[in-house]
C-alpha positions as a LaTeX table, in Angstrom:
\begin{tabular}{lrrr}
\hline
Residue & $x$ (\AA) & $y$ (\AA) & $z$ (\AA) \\
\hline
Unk1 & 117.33 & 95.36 & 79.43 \\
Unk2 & 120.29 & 93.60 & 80.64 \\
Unk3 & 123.78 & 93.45 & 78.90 \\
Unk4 & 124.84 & 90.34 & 78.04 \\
Unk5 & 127.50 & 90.12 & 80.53 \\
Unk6 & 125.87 & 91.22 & 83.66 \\
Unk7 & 122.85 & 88.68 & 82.82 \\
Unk8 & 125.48 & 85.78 & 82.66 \\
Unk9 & 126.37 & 86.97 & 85.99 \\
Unk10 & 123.24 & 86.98 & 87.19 \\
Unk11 & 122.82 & 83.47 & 86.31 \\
Unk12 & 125.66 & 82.23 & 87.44 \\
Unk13 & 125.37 & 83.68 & 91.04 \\
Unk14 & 121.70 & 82.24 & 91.54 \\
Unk15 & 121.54 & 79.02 & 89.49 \\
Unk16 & 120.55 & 75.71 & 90.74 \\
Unk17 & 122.76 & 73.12 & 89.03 \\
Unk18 & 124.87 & 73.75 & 85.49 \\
Unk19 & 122.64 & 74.66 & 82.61 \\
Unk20 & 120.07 & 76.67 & 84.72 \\
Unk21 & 118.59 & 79.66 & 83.01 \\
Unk22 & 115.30 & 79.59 & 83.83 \\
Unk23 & 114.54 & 78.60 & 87.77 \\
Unk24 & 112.31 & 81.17 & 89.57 \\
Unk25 & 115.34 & 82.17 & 91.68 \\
Unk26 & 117.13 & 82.92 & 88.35 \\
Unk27 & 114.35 & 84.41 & 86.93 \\
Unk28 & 113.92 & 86.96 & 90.15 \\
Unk29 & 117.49 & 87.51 & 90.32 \\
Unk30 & 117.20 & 89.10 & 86.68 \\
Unk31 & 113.99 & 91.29 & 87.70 \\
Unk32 & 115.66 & 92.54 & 90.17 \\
Unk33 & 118.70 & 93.50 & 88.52 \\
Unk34 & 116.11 & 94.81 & 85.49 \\
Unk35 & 114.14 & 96.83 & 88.02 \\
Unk36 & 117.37 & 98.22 & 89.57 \\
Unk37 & 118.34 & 99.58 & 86.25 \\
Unk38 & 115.41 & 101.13 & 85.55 \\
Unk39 & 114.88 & 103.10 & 88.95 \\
Unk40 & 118.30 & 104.41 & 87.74 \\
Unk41 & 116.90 & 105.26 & 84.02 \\
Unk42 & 113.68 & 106.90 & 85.74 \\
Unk43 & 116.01 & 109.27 & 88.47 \\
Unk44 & 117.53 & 110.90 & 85.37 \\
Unk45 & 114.21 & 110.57 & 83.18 \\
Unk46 & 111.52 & 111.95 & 85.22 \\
Unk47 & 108.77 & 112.10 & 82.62 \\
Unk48 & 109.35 & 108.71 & 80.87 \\
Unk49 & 106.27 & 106.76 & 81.21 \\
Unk50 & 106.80 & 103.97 & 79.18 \\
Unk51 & 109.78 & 102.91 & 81.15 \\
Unk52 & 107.27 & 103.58 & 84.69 \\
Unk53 & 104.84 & 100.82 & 83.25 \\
Unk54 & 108.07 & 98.94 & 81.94 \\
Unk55 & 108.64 & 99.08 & 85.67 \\
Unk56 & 105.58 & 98.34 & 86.94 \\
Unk57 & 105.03 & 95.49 & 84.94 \\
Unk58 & 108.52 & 93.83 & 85.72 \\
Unk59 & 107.87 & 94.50 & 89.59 \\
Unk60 & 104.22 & 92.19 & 89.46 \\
Unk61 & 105.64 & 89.75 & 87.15 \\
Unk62 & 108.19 & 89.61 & 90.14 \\
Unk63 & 105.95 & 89.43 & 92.67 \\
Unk64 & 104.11 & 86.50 & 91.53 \\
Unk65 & 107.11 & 84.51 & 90.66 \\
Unk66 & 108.14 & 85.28 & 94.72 \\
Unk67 & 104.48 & 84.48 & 95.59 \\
Unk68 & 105.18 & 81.06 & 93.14 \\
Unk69 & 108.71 & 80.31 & 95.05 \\
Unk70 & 107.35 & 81.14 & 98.64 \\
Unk71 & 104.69 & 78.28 & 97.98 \\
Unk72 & 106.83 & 75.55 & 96.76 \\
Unk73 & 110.20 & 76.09 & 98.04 \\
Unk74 & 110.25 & 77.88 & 101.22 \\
Unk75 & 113.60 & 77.77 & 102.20 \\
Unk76 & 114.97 & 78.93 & 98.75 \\
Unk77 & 112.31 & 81.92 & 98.99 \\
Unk78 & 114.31 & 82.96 & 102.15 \\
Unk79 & 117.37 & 82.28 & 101.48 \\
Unk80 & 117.05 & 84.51 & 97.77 \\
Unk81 & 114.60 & 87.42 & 99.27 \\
Unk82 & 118.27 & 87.53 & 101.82 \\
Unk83 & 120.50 & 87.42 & 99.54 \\
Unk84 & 119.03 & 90.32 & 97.23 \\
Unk85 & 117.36 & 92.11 & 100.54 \\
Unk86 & 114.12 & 92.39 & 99.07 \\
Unk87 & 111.64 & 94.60 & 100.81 \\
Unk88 & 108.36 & 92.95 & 99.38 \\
Unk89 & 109.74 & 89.63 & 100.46 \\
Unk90 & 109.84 & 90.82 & 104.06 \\
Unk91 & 106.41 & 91.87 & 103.41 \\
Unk92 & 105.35 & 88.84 & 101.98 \\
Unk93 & 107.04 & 87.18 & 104.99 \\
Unk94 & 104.93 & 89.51 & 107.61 \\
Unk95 & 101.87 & 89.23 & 105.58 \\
Unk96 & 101.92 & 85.19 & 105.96 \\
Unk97 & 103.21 & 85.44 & 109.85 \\
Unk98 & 100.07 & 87.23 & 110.37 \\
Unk99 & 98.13 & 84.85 & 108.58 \\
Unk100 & 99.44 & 82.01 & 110.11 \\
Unk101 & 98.71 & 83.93 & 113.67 \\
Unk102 & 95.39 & 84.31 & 113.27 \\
Unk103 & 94.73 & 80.53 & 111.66 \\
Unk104 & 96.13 & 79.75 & 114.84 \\
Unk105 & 93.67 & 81.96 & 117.00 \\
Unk106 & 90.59 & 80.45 & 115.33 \\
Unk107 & 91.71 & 77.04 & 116.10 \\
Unk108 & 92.21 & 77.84 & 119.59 \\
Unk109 & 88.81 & 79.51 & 119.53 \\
Unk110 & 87.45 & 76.05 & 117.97 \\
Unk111 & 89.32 & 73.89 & 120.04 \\
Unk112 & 87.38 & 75.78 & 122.92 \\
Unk113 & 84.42 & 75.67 & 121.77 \\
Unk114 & 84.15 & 72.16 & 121.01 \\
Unk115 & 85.99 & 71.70 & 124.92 \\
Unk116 & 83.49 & 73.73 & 126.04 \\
Unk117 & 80.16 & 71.55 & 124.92 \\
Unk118 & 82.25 & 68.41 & 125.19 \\
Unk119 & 82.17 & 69.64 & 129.07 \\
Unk120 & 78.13 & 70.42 & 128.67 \\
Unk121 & 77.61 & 67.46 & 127.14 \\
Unk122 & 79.02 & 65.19 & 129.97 \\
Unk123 & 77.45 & 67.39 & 132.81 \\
Unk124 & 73.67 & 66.97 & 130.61 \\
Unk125 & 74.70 & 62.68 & 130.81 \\
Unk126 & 75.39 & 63.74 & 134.50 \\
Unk127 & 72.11 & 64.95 & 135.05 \\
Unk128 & 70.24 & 62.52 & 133.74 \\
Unk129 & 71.70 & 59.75 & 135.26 \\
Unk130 & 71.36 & 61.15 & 138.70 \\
Unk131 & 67.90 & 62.11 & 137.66 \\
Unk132 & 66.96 & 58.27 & 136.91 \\
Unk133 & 68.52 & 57.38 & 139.92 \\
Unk134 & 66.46 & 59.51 & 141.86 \\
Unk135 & 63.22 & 58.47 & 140.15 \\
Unk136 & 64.45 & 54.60 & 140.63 \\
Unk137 & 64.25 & 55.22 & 144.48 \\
\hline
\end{tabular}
């Protein structure tokens, strides 16, 4: 948990107009200041548990609120995942690269494809057109 003060910092840094408290990029900023300070708690406390699943649980509520942010406001996903050098947003980031790469690759497959009997299709019309001319004579 976050003292009072450093939250208010928090906030300040990362809000989106005045009396923002509760934006996603506020709400990641204080995750990630919450998960800092407890990867501090666990180096000294080895063997406390309930702070790991604290942890845990504060790191995937994170991670979908990125996921969220990425989806609706791209730009402020990349500017924040910058600004508090997050290494799951440069995951994310790869992760939807590569997805976008390979959308890409299927549509070129596709586009050939359909290219590809477009061009059978007109040498079949071909064909038969030469083949009723030849019958004609």
């Amino acid at each position: 948990m976050l003292d009072k003060k450093t939250k208010q910092r928090v906030i300040g840094k990362f809000k989106i107009h005045e009396t923002d408290t509760g934006s996603s990029q506020v709400q990641i900023a204080i995750l990630t200041e919450e998960i800092k300070k407890l990867i501090e708690h666990l180096q000294q406390h080895k063997h406390d548990h309930s702070s790991r699943r604290g942890l845990l649980k504060k790191v995937g509520e994170r991670r979908c609120l990125l996921k969220y942010l990425q989806k609706e406001d791209e730009k402020a996903f990349y500017e924040l995942a910058k600004e508090l050098k997050l290494k799951i947003a440069k995951k994310m980031i790869e992760e939807e690269q590569e997805k976008l790469r390979l959308e890409q690759e299927l549509l070129a497959r596709q586009e050939a494809k359909i290219k590809l009997a477009a061009e059978e299709n007109s040498e079949e019309i071909k064909n038969k057109s030469n083949s009723k001319k030849e019958d004609e004579k």
